[in-house]
CSV table of N, CA, C and O in Angstrom, one decimal:
chain,number,residue,atom,x,y,z
A,1,MET,N,129.8,61.3,33.7
A,1,MET,CA,129.3,62.6,34.2
A,1,MET,C,129.0,62.5,35.6
A,1,MET,O,128.4,61.5,36.1
A,2,SER,N,129.3,63.4,36.4
A,2,SER,CA,129.0,63.4,37.9
A,2,SER,C,128.0,64.5,38.2
A,2,SER,O,127.9,65.5,37.6
A,3,ASP,N,127.2,64.2,39.2
A,3,ASP,CA,126.2,65.2,39.7
A,3,ASP,C,126.9,65.9,40.8
A,3,ASP,O,128.0,65.8,41.1
A,4,SER,N,126.1,66.8,41.5
A,4,SER,CA,126.6,67.6,42.6
A,4,SER,C,127.1,66.8,43.7
A,4,SER,O,127.9,67.3,44.6
A,5,ASN,N,126.7,65.5,43.8
A,5,ASN,CA,127.2,64.6,44.9
A,5,ASN,C,128.4,63.8,44.5
A,5,ASN,O,128.9,63.0,45.3
A,6,GLY,N,128.8,64.0,43.2
A,6,GLY,CA,130.0,63.3,42.8
A,6,GLY,C,129.7,61.9,42.3
A,6,GLY,O,130.6,61.1,42.0
A,7,THR,N,128.4,61.5,42.1
A,7,THR,CA,128.0,60.2,41.6
A,7,THR,C,127.8,60.3,40.1
A,7,THR,O,127.5,61.3,39.6
A,8,THR,N,128.0,59.2,39.4
A,8,THR,CA,127.9,59.1,38.0
A,8,THR,C,126.6,58.6,37.6
A,8,THR,O,126.1,57.6,38.2
A,9,THR,N,125.9,59.2,36.7
A,9,THR,CA,124.6,58.8,36.2
A,9,THR,C,124.7,58.3,34.8
A,9,THR,O,125.1,59.1,33.9
A,10,THR,N,124.3,57.1,34.6
A,10,THR,CA,124.3,56.5,33.2
A,10,THR,C,123.0,55.8,32.9
A,10,THR,O,122.3,55.4,33.8
A,11,GLY,N,122.7,55.7,31.7
A,11,GLY,CA,121.5,55.0,31.2
A,11,GLY,C,121.8,53.5,31.1
A,11,GLY,O,122.9,53.1,31.4
A,12,THR,N,120.8,52.8,30.5
A,12,THR,CA,121.0,51.4,30.4
A,12,THR,C,122.1,51.0,29.4
A,12,THR,O,122.7,49.9,29.4
A,13,THR,N,122.4,51.9,28.4
A,13,THR,CA,123.4,51.6,27.5
A,13,THR,C,124.8,52.1,27.9
A,13,THR,O,125.7,52.0,27.1
A,14,GLY,N,124.9,52.7,29.1
A,14,GLY,CA,126.1,53.2,29.5
A,14,GLY,C,126.3,54.7,29.2
A,14,GLY,O,127.1,55.4,29.7
A,15,ALA,N,125.4,55.2,28.4
A,15,ALA,CA,125.4,56.6,28.0
A,15,ALA,C,124.5,57.4,29.0
A,15,ALA,O,123.5,56.9,29.4
A,16,THR,N,124.8,58.6,29.3
A,16,THR,CA,124.0,59.4,30.2
A,16,THR,C,122.7,59.8,29.5
A,16,THR,O,122.8,60.3,28.4
A,17,SER,N,121.6,59.5,30.1
A,17,SER,CA,120.3,59.8,29.5
A,17,SER,C,120.0,61.3,29.5
A,17,SER,O,120.5,62.1,30.4
A,18,VAL,N,119.2,61.8,28.6
A,18,VAL,CA,118.8,63.2,28.6
A,18,VAL,C,118.1,63.6,29.9
A,18,VAL,O,118.4,64.6,30.4
A,19,GLU,N,117.2,62.7,30.4
A,19,GLU,CA,116.5,63.0,31.6
A,19,GLU,C,117.5,63.2,32.8
A,19,GLU,O,117.4,64.1,33.6
A,20,ALA,N,118.5,62.3,32.9
A,20,ALA,CA,119.5,62.4,33.9
A,20,ALA,C,120.3,63.7,33.8
A,20,ALA,O,120.6,64.3,34.8
A,21,LEU,N,120.6,64.0,32.6
A,21,LEU,CA,121.4,65.3,32.3
A,21,LEU,C,120.5,66.5,32.7
A,21,LEU,O,121.0,67.5,33.2
A,22,GLN,N,119.2,66.5,32.4
A,22,GLN,CA,118.3,67.6,32.7
A,22,GLN,C,118.3,67.7,34.2
A,22,GLN,O,118.3,68.9,34.8
A,23,GLN,N,118.2,66.6,35.0
A,23,GLN,CA,118.1,66.7,36.4
A,23,GLN,C,119.5,67.2,37.0
A,23,GLN,O,119.5,68.0,37.9
A,24,ALA,N,120.6,66.7,36.4
A,24,ALA,CA,121.9,67.2,36.8
A,24,ALA,C,122.0,68.7,36.6
A,24,ALA,O,122.6,69.4,37.4
A,25,MET,N,121.5,69.1,35.4
A,25,MET,CA,121.6,70.6,35.1
A,25,MET,C,120.9,71.4,36.1
A,25,MET,O,121.4,72.4,36.6
A,26,VAL,N,119.7,71.0,36.5
A,26,VAL,CA,118.9,71.7,37.5
A,26,VAL,C,119.8,71.8,38.8
A,26,VAL,O,119.9,72.9,39.4
A,27,GLY,N,120.3,70.7,39.2
A,27,GLY,CA,121.1,70.6,40.4
A,27,GLY,C,122.3,71.5,40.3
A,27,GLY,O,122.7,72.3,41.3
A,28,GLN,N,123.0,71.5,39.2
A,28,GLN,CA,124.2,72.4,39.0
A,28,GLN,C,123.8,73.8,39.0
A,28,GLN,O,124.6,74.7,39.5
A,29,LEU,N,122.7,74.2,38.3
A,29,LEU,CA,122.3,75.6,38.3
A,29,LEU,C,121.9,76.1,39.7
A,29,LEU,O,122.2,77.2,40.0
A,30,MET,N,121.3,75.2,40.5
A,30,MET,CA,121.0,75.6,41.9
A,30,MET,C,122.3,75.8,42.7
A,30,MET,O,122.4,76.7,43.5
A,31,ALA,N,123.3,75.0,42.4
A,31,ALA,CA,124.6,75.2,43.0
A,31,ALA,C,125.2,76.5,42.6
A,31,ALA,O,125.9,77.2,43.5
A,32,VAL,N,125.1,76.9,41.4
A,32,VAL,CA,125.6,78.2,40.9
A,32,VAL,C,124.9,79.3,41.6
A,32,VAL,O,125.5,80.3,42.1
A,33,ILE,N,123.6,79.2,41.8
A,33,ILE,CA,122.8,80.2,42.5
A,33,ILE,C,123.4,80.3,44.0
A,33,ILE,O,123.5,81.4,44.5
A,34,GLY,N,123.7,79.2,44.6
A,34,GLY,CA,124.1,79.1,45.9
A,34,GLY,C,125.6,79.6,46.1
A,34,GLY,O,126.0,80.1,47.2
A,35,ALA,N,126.4,79.5,45.1
A,35,ALA,CA,127.8,79.9,45.1
A,35,ALA,C,128.2,80.6,43.8
A,35,ALA,O,128.9,80.0,43.0
A,36,PRO,N,127.6,81.8,43.6
A,36,PRO,CA,127.8,82.4,42.3
A,36,PRO,C,129.3,82.7,41.9
A,36,PRO,O,129.6,82.9,40.7
A,37,ASP,N,130.2,82.8,42.9
A,37,ASP,CA,131.6,83.2,42.6
A,37,ASP,C,132.5,82.0,42.6
A,37,ASP,O,133.7,82.1,42.4
A,38,ASP,N,132.0,80.8,42.7
A,38,ASP,CA,132.8,79.6,42.8
A,38,ASP,C,133.0,79.1,41.4
A,38,ASP,O,132.1,78.6,40.7
A,39,LYS,N,134.3,79.2,40.9
A,39,LYS,CA,134.6,78.8,39.5
A,39,LYS,C,134.5,77.3,39.3
A,39,LYS,O,134.1,76.9,38.2
A,40,ASP,N,134.7,76.5,40.3
A,40,ASP,CA,134.6,75.0,40.2
A,40,ASP,C,133.1,74.6,40.0
A,40,ASP,O,132.8,73.8,39.1
A,41,VAL,N,132.2,75.3,40.7
A,41,VAL,CA,130.8,75.0,40.5
A,41,VAL,C,130.3,75.5,39.1
A,41,VAL,O,129.6,74.8,38.5
A,42,ALA,N,130.8,76.6,38.7
A,42,ALA,CA,130.5,77.1,37.3
A,42,ALA,C,131.0,76.1,36.3
A,42,ALA,O,130.3,75.9,35.3
A,43,ARG,N,132.2,75.6,36.4
A,43,ARG,CA,132.7,74.7,35.4
A,43,ARG,C,131.9,73.4,35.4
A,43,ARG,O,131.7,72.8,34.3
A,44,ALA,N,131.5,72.9,36.6
A,44,ALA,CA,130.7,71.7,36.6
A,44,ALA,C,129.4,71.9,35.9
A,44,ALA,O,128.9,71.1,35.2
A,45,ALA,N,128.8,73.1,36.2
A,45,ALA,CA,127.5,73.4,35.5
A,45,ALA,C,127.7,73.5,34.0
A,45,ALA,O,126.9,73.0,33.2
A,46,ASP,N,128.7,74.1,33.6
A,46,ASP,CA,129.0,74.3,32.2
A,46,ASP,C,129.2,72.9,31.5
A,46,ASP,O,128.7,72.7,30.4
A,47,ASP,N,129.9,72.0,32.2
A,47,ASP,CA,130.1,70.7,31.7
A,47,ASP,C,128.7,69.9,31.4
A,47,ASP,O,128.5,69.3,30.4
A,48,VAL,N,127.8,70.1,32.4
A,48,VAL,CA,126.5,69.4,32.3
A,48,VAL,C,125.7,70.0,31.1
A,48,VAL,O,125.1,69.3,30.3
A,49,VAL,N,125.8,71.4,31.0
A,49,VAL,CA,125.0,72.0,30.0
A,49,VAL,C,125.6,71.6,28.6
A,49,VAL,O,124.8,71.3,27.7
A,50,ARG,N,126.9,71.5,28.5
A,50,ARG,CA,127.5,71.1,27.2
A,50,ARG,C,127.1,69.6,26.9
A,50,ARG,O,126.8,69.3,25.7
A,51,GLN,N,127.1,68.8,27.9
A,51,GLN,CA,126.7,67.4,27.6
A,51,GLN,C,125.3,67.3,27.2
A,51,GLN,O,124.9,66.5,26.3
A,52,LEU,N,124.4,68.0,27.9
A,52,LEU,CA,123.0,68.0,27.5
A,52,LEU,C,122.8,68.5,26.1
A,52,LEU,O,122.0,68.0,25.3
A,53,ASP,N,123.5,69.6,25.8
A,53,ASP,CA,123.4,70.2,24.4
A,53,ASP,C,123.8,69.2,23.4
A,53,ASP,O,123.1,69.0,22.4
A,54,ALA,N,124.9,68.5,23.6
A,54,ALA,CA,125.3,67.5,22.6
A,54,ALA,C,124.3,66.4,22.5
A,54,ALA,O,124.0,65.9,21.4
A,55,ARG,N,123.8,65.9,23.6
A,55,ARG,CA,122.8,64.8,23.6
A,55,ARG,C,121.6,65.2,22.9
A,55,ARG,O,121.0,64.4,22.1
A,56,LEU,N,121.1,66.4,23.1
A,56,LEU,CA,119.9,66.9,22.5
A,56,LEU,C,120.1,67.1,21.0
A,56,LEU,O,119.2,66.8,20.2
A,57,ARG,N,121.3,67.5,20.6
A,57,ARG,CA,121.6,67.6,19.2
A,57,ARG,C,121.6,66.3,18.5
A,57,ARG,O,121.1,66.1,17.4
A,58,GLU,N,122.2,65.3,19.2
A,58,GLU,CA,122.2,63.9,18.7
A,58,GLU,C,120.8,63.4,18.5
A,58,GLU,O,120.5,62.8,17.5
A,59,ALA,N,119.9,63.6,19.5
A,59,ALA,CA,118.5,63.2,19.4
A,59,ALA,C,117.8,63.9,18.3
A,59,ALA,O,117.0,63.2,17.6
A,60,GLY,N,118.1,65.2,18.1
A,60,GLY,CA,117.5,65.9,17.0
A,60,GLY,C,117.9,65.4,15.6
A,60,GLY,O,117.1,65.3,14.7
A,61,SER,N,119.2,65.1,15.5
A,61,SER,CA,119.7,64.6,14.2
A,61,SER,C,119.1,63.2,13.9
A,61,SER,O,118.8,62.9,12.8
A,62,ALA,N,118.9,62.4,15.0
A,62,ALA,CA,118.4,61.0,14.8
A,62,ALA,C,116.9,61.1,14.4
A,62,ALA,O,116.4,60.2,13.6
A,63,ALA,N,116.2,62.1,14.9
A,63,ALA,CA,114.8,62.2,14.6
A,63,ALA,C,114.5,62.8,13.2
A,63,ALA,O,113.5,62.6,12.7
A,64,ALA,N,115.5,63.4,12.7
A,64,ALA,CA,115.3,64.1,11.3
A,64,ALA,C,115.5,63.1,10.2
A,64,ALA,O,115.9,62.1,10.2
């Protein structure tokens, strides 16, 4: 997963942490606000939101 600077954020297990995804989501949403008509920015934000959603679903399933 890449953030707005193009760097990859991973946790200690190699999987992207929920916290890192939350931070990336904030950055991507700020980028969308700054460039609302840029499709590449929107796609990058969508990717982060989907990854975060999947990670939170996994965490919820593990907690149940």
